[in-house]
Coordinates of C-alpha atoms in Angstrom, one line a residue:
F329 CA -23.4 119.4 171.8
V330 CA -23.2 115.6 172.1
G331 CA -26.7 114.7 171.0
N332 CA -27.3 111.0 170.0
S333 CA -23.8 110.5 168.4
T334 CA -23.0 107.0 167.1
Y335 CA -19.3 107.6 167.4
L336 CA -18.8 104.9 170.0
D337 CA -20.9 102.4 168.1
D338 CA -18.7 102.9 165.0
H339 CA -15.3 103.4 166.5
G340 CA -15.3 101.8 169.9
P341 CA -14.5 103.7 173.2
P342 CA -12.1 106.7 172.9
P343 CA -8.5 106.0 173.6
Q344 CA -7.3 106.4 177.2
K345 CA -5.6 109.7 178.0
V346 CA -1.9 109.4 178.2
L347 CA -0.6 110.7 181.4
P348 CA 2.6 112.8 181.6
F349 CA 4.3 110.1 183.8
P350 CA 4.6 106.3 183.8
S351 CA 0.9 105.3 184.3
Q352 CA 1.4 101.6 183.8
V353 CA 3.6 99.9 186.4
V354 CA 4.0 96.2 187.1
Y355 CA 5.6 94.8 190.3
N356 CA 5.9 91.1 189.5
R357 CA 7.0 90.4 193.1
V358 CA 9.5 87.7 193.9
G359 CA 8.3 85.4 196.7
K360 CA 9.9 86.0 200.2
C361 CA 11.6 89.2 199.1
G362 CA 9.8 91.7 201.2
S363 CA 6.8 91.9 198.9
R364 CA 4.1 91.7 201.6
T365 CA 5.8 94.6 203.3
V366 CA 5.7 96.6 200.1
V367 CA 2.1 95.7 199.3
L368 CA 1.0 97.0 202.7
L369 CA 2.7 100.2 201.8
L370 CA 1.1 100.4 198.4
R371 CA -2.4 99.9 199.8
I372 CA -1.8 103.0 201.9
L373 CA -0.1 104.9 199.0
S374 CA -2.9 104.1 196.5
E375 CA -5.5 105.8 198.8
K376 CA -3.2 108.7 199.4
H377 CA -2.2 109.4 195.8
G378 CA -5.3 108.1 194.0
F379 CA -3.7 105.4 191.7
N380 CA -5.3 102.2 190.9
L381 CA -3.7 99.3 192.8
V382 CA -4.5 96.1 191.0
T383 CA -3.8 92.9 192.9
S384 CA -4.3 89.3 192.1
D385 CA -5.9 86.4 194.2
I386 CA -3.6 84.0 192.4
H387 CA -0.5 83.5 194.5
N388 CA 1.0 80.2 193.3
K389 CA 0.9 80.3 189.5
T390 CA 3.9 82.1 188.1
R391 CA 4.2 80.2 184.7
L392 CA 1.5 80.8 182.2
T393 CA 0.5 79.3 179.0
K394 CA 0.4 81.5 175.9
N395 CA -3.4 82.0 176.2
E396 CA -3.1 82.7 179.9
Q397 CA -0.4 85.3 179.2
M398 CA -2.6 86.9 176.5
E399 CA -5.6 87.1 178.9
L400 CA -3.6 88.5 181.8
I401 CA -1.9 91.1 179.6
K402 CA -5.4 92.1 178.2
N403 CA -6.8 92.4 181.7
I404 CA -3.8 94.5 182.9
S405 CA -3.7 96.8 179.9
T406 CA -7.3 97.8 180.2
A407 CA -7.1 98.6 183.9
E408 CA -7.9 102.3 184.8
Q409 CA -4.6 104.4 184.7
P410 CA -2.6 105.2 186.5
Y411 CA -2.4 101.7 187.8
L412 CA 0.2 99.6 189.6
F413 CA -0.4 95.8 189.1
T414 CA 1.3 93.3 191.5
R415 CA 1.4 89.6 191.4
H416 CA 3.8 86.7 191.8
V417 CA 4.4 86.1 188.1
H418 CA 7.3 85.6 185.9
F419 CA 8.2 88.5 183.6
L420 CA 5.5 89.1 180.8
N421 CA 6.4 90.6 177.5
F422 CA 3.5 92.8 176.7
S423 CA 5.0 93.9 173.3
R424 CA 4.9 90.3 172.1
F425 CA 1.1 90.4 172.2
G426 CA 0.8 93.9 170.8
G427 CA 0.5 95.7 174.1
D428 CA 2.4 98.7 175.5
Q429 CA 5.3 97.5 177.7
P430 CA 4.7 98.9 181.2
V431 CA 7.4 100.0 183.6
Y432 CA 8.6 97.0 185.8
I433 CA 10.0 97.3 189.4
N434 CA 11.0 94.5 191.7
I435 CA 13.1 93.6 194.8
I436 CA 15.3 90.6 195.3
R437 CA 17.4 89.3 198.3
D438 CA 20.3 87.0 199.1
P439 CA 19.3 83.6 197.5
V440 CA 20.1 81.4 200.4
S441 CA 18.4 83.8 202.8
R442 CA 15.3 83.8 200.6
F443 CA 15.2 80.0 200.3
L444 CA 15.5 79.5 204.1
S445 CA 12.7 82.1 204.6
N446 CA 10.5 80.2 202.2
Y447 CA 11.4 76.8 203.6
F448 CA 10.2 77.7 207.1
F449 CA 7.4 79.8 206.1
R450 CA 5.8 77.0 204.2
R451 CA 6.0 74.9 207.4
F452 CA 5.3 77.3 210.2
G453 CA 3.9 80.6 208.7
D454 CA 4.5 83.9 210.4
W455 CA 3.4 85.9 213.4
R456 CA 0.0 86.8 211.9
G457 CA -1.5 83.6 213.3
E458 CA -0.6 80.2 214.5
Q459 CA -2.7 78.5 211.9
N460 CA -1.4 80.6 208.9
H461 CA 0.9 77.8 207.7
M462 CA -1.9 75.2 208.0
I463 CA -4.0 77.2 205.6
R464 CA -1.2 77.6 203.0
T465 CA 0.0 74.0 203.2
P466 CA -2.9 71.9 204.5
N467 CA -1.8 68.7 202.8
M468 CA 1.8 68.7 204.0
R469 CA 2.6 65.6 206.0
Q470 CA 3.9 66.0 209.4
E471 CA 7.1 64.2 208.7
E472 CA 7.6 66.6 205.8
R473 CA 6.6 69.7 207.9
Y474 CA 9.3 68.9 210.5
L475 CA 11.9 67.7 208.1
D476 CA 15.3 68.9 209.4
I477 CA 16.7 71.5 206.9
N478 CA 20.2 69.8 207.0
V479 CA 18.7 66.5 206.0
C480 CA 16.8 68.1 203.2
I481 CA 19.9 69.7 201.8
L482 CA 22.5 66.9 202.5
E483 CA 20.2 64.1 201.3
N484 CA 19.2 66.0 198.2
Y485 CA 15.4 66.2 198.8
P486 CA 13.7 67.8 195.7
E487 CA 12.7 70.8 197.7
C488 CA 16.3 71.6 198.5
S489 CA 17.8 70.9 195.0
N490 CA 17.4 72.2 191.4
P491 CA 15.2 73.1 189.8
K492 CA 13.4 74.2 192.9
L493 CA 16.4 76.3 194.0
F494 CA 16.4 78.1 190.6
Y495 CA 13.8 80.5 191.7
I496 CA 14.7 84.2 191.3
I497 CA 16.0 84.3 187.8
P498 CA 12.8 83.1 186.1
Y499 CA 11.0 86.2 187.5
F500 CA 13.2 88.3 185.2
C501 CA 13.9 85.8 182.4
G502 CA 10.2 85.3 181.5
Q503 CA 7.8 82.7 180.4
H504 CA 10.1 80.8 177.9
P505 CA 10.5 77.2 178.9
R506 CA 14.3 77.6 179.0
C507 CA 13.8 80.2 181.7
R508 CA 13.1 77.4 184.1
E509 CA 16.4 75.6 183.3
P510 CA 19.4 76.6 185.5
G511 CA 22.1 77.8 183.1
E512 CA 23.7 80.7 181.2
W513 CA 20.9 81.2 178.8
A514 CA 18.3 82.0 181.4
L515 CA 20.8 84.0 183.4
E516 CA 21.8 86.2 180.4
R517 CA 18.2 86.7 179.3
A518 CA 17.2 87.8 182.9
K519 CA 20.1 90.4 182.9
L520 CA 19.0 91.8 179.6
N521 CA 15.4 92.2 180.8
V522 CA 16.6 94.0 183.9
N523 CA 18.5 96.5 181.7
E524 CA 15.7 96.9 179.1
N525 CA 12.4 96.6 181.0
F526 CA 12.9 97.3 184.7
L527 CA 13.0 100.8 186.0
L528 CA 14.4 99.5 189.3
V529 CA 15.4 96.2 190.8
G530 CA 16.4 96.7 194.4
I531 CA 17.8 94.5 197.1
L532 CA 15.9 93.8 200.3
E533 CA 19.0 94.2 202.4
E534 CA 18.9 98.0 201.5
L535 CA 15.0 98.4 201.5
E536 CA 15.1 102.0 202.7
D537 CA 17.3 103.0 199.8
V538 CA 15.0 101.1 197.4
L539 CA 12.0 103.1 198.8
L540 CA 14.0 106.4 198.4
L541 CA 14.8 105.7 194.8
L542 CA 11.2 104.6 194.0
E543 CA 10.0 107.9 195.5
R544 CA 12.5 109.7 193.2
F545 CA 11.6 107.8 190.1
L546 CA 7.8 107.4 190.6
P547 CA 6.6 110.2 192.9
H548 CA 3.1 109.9 191.7
Y549 CA 3.0 106.4 193.3
F550 CA 5.7 106.5 196.1
K551 CA 5.8 110.1 197.4
G552 CA 6.1 109.9 201.2
V553 CA 6.7 106.2 201.2
L554 CA 9.7 106.2 203.6
S555 CA 7.8 108.2 206.3
I556 CA 5.0 105.6 206.2
Y557 CA 7.5 102.7 206.3
K558 CA 9.2 104.3 209.4
N559 CA 5.9 105.0 211.2
P560 CA 5.8 102.8 214.4
E561 CA 2.2 101.6 213.6
H562 CA 3.3 100.3 210.2
R563 CA 6.4 98.7 211.7
K564 CA 4.1 96.7 213.9
L565 CA 2.2 95.4 210.9
G566 CA 5.4 94.6 209.1
N567 CA 6.7 92.6 212.1
L568 CA 3.7 90.3 211.8
T569 CA 5.0 89.1 208.4
V570 CA 8.4 87.8 209.8
T571 CA 8.7 84.0 209.3
V572 CA 8.9 82.0 212.5
K573 CA 10.9 79.1 213.7
K574 CA 13.8 79.7 211.3
T575 CA 17.0 77.9 211.9
V576 CA 20.5 78.2 210.3
P577 CA 21.8 75.0 208.4
S578 CA 25.2 73.7 209.0
P579 CA 28.2 75.2 207.2
E580 CA 28.4 72.1 205.1
A581 CA 24.8 72.3 204.0
I582 CA 25.2 76.1 203.3
Q583 CA 28.2 75.4 201.0
I584 CA 26.1 72.8 199.1
L585 CA 23.3 75.4 198.7
Y586 CA 25.9 77.9 197.3
Q587 CA 27.0 75.3 194.7
R588 CA 23.5 74.5 193.6
M589 CA 22.6 78.3 193.4
R590 CA 25.6 79.6 191.6
Y591 CA 23.5 81.1 188.8
E592 CA 21.2 82.7 191.3
Y593 CA 24.2 84.3 193.1
E594 CA 25.7 85.5 189.8
F595 CA 22.4 87.3 189.1
Y596 CA 22.0 88.6 192.6
Y597 CA 25.5 90.2 192.6
Y598 CA 24.9 91.6 189.1
V599 CA 21.7 93.3 190.4
K600 CA 23.3 94.4 193.5
E601 CA 26.1 96.1 191.6
Q602 CA 23.7 97.9 189.2
F603 CA 21.7 99.0 192.2
H604 CA 24.8 100.5 193.9
L605 CA 25.6 102.3 190.7
L606 CA 22.2 103.8 190.6
K607 CA 22.5 104.9 194.2
R608 CA 25.7 106.6 193.5
K609 CA 24.2 108.4 190.5
F610 CA 21.5 109.9 192.8
G611 CA 23.8 110.7 195.7
L612 CA 23.0 107.7 198.0
K613 CA 26.0 106.2 199.7
S614 CA 26.3 102.5 200.1
H615 CA 27.0 101.4 203.7
I616 CA 29.4 98.6 203.1
R617 CA 29.1 95.9 205.5
K618 CA 31.7 93.1 205.9
P619 CA 30.5 90.4 203.4
S620 CA 29.5 87.0 204.8
P621 CA 32.1 84.3 204.1
R622 CA 31.6 82.4 200.9
P623 CA 33.3 79.2 199.6
E624 CA 36.6 79.8 197.7
F625 CA 35.3 78.4 194.5
F626 CA 32.3 80.7 194.4
I627 CA 31.6 83.7 192.3
P628 CA 33.6 86.7 193.7
S629 CA 31.6 89.7 194.9
P630 CA 31.7 92.7 192.5
L631 CA 33.7 95.8 193.3
E632 CA 31.8 98.1 195.7
T633 CA 31.2 101.4 194.1
E634 CA 32.8 103.8 196.7
E635 CA 34.3 106.2 194.1
P636 CA 32.1 108.5 192.1
I637 CA 30.9 107.0 188.9
N638 CA 31.7 108.7 185.6
D639 CA 28.8 107.9 183.3
E640 CA 30.0 110.2 180.5
E641 CA 28.4 113.1 182.5
E642 CA 24.9 111.9 181.7
D643 CA 22.4 114.3 183.3
D644 CA 20.2 112.7 186.0
E645 CA 17.1 114.5 184.8
K646 CA 17.7 113.5 181.2
W647 CA 17.9 109.9 182.4
L648 CA 14.6 110.2 184.2
E649 CA 13.0 111.8 181.2
D650 CA 14.0 108.8 179.0
I651 CA 12.3 106.5 181.5
Y652 CA 9.2 108.6 181.5
K653 CA 9.0 108.3 177.6
R654 CA 8.8 104.5 177.8

């Protein structure tokens, strides 16, 4: 018998039921790292599995003031669970503002490849429509739109130099002002957050394995994702998001990009190594491809994990249980 109870008036709404699996997931997607493909999948999966897909209409504001952080965290935290929130936004520390830290997931790609994709996408869009790029960059001057990529790099235009090239790390470092400064501090903080707050950071070059692991770790969200991804009809939609008119810079220009993006590459190879360790733990083999040549001075590629990894015999299911207790 409920009657005319004043419980809600005195105590506020009852607490949300805690679900027996990660019910708060954030995908703070990195630009030009396959996120539009993944969001297409999430829209299908949310209808199939009944979770709340929370998206944002804000696409170009990744750095937030303290008040903006508080407001966004409040809005996310009060969403109906289970939810998966997705937006281009640098890492948010929910616990700093008294909230429950959600499970984070993300995907990154080779930094030069990401930069080139973004450079030409801003100018010429993708196969979804000829005018797509005009909508995104309506005020871009014609001489800027058709600026040769080699000229941009070799003549040190702002778009092709730091801090513009320091792009991936801040998504994992966070909202602190030093996260925007290319250097060891931001790099190490980004690595720490990957280890402590991200369930999975995959690499786009091995997207099918990323999807397989997401299905294993978060079945309530991603069960059946690979069959959807491989469906010919979905592939047609995915092909429409491919950037058009991309060209490859000269070897000299690429070497300069490597120099300018050395911290980005150190982070990328760290994530790639961790991803391969995770794949081995769950029985997925890494198909080793011959690495692309890199300048002699540059960060060496980490050892590929072809041998079984001895993690002090940590049980796979125990590892997943610990994740589910976050």
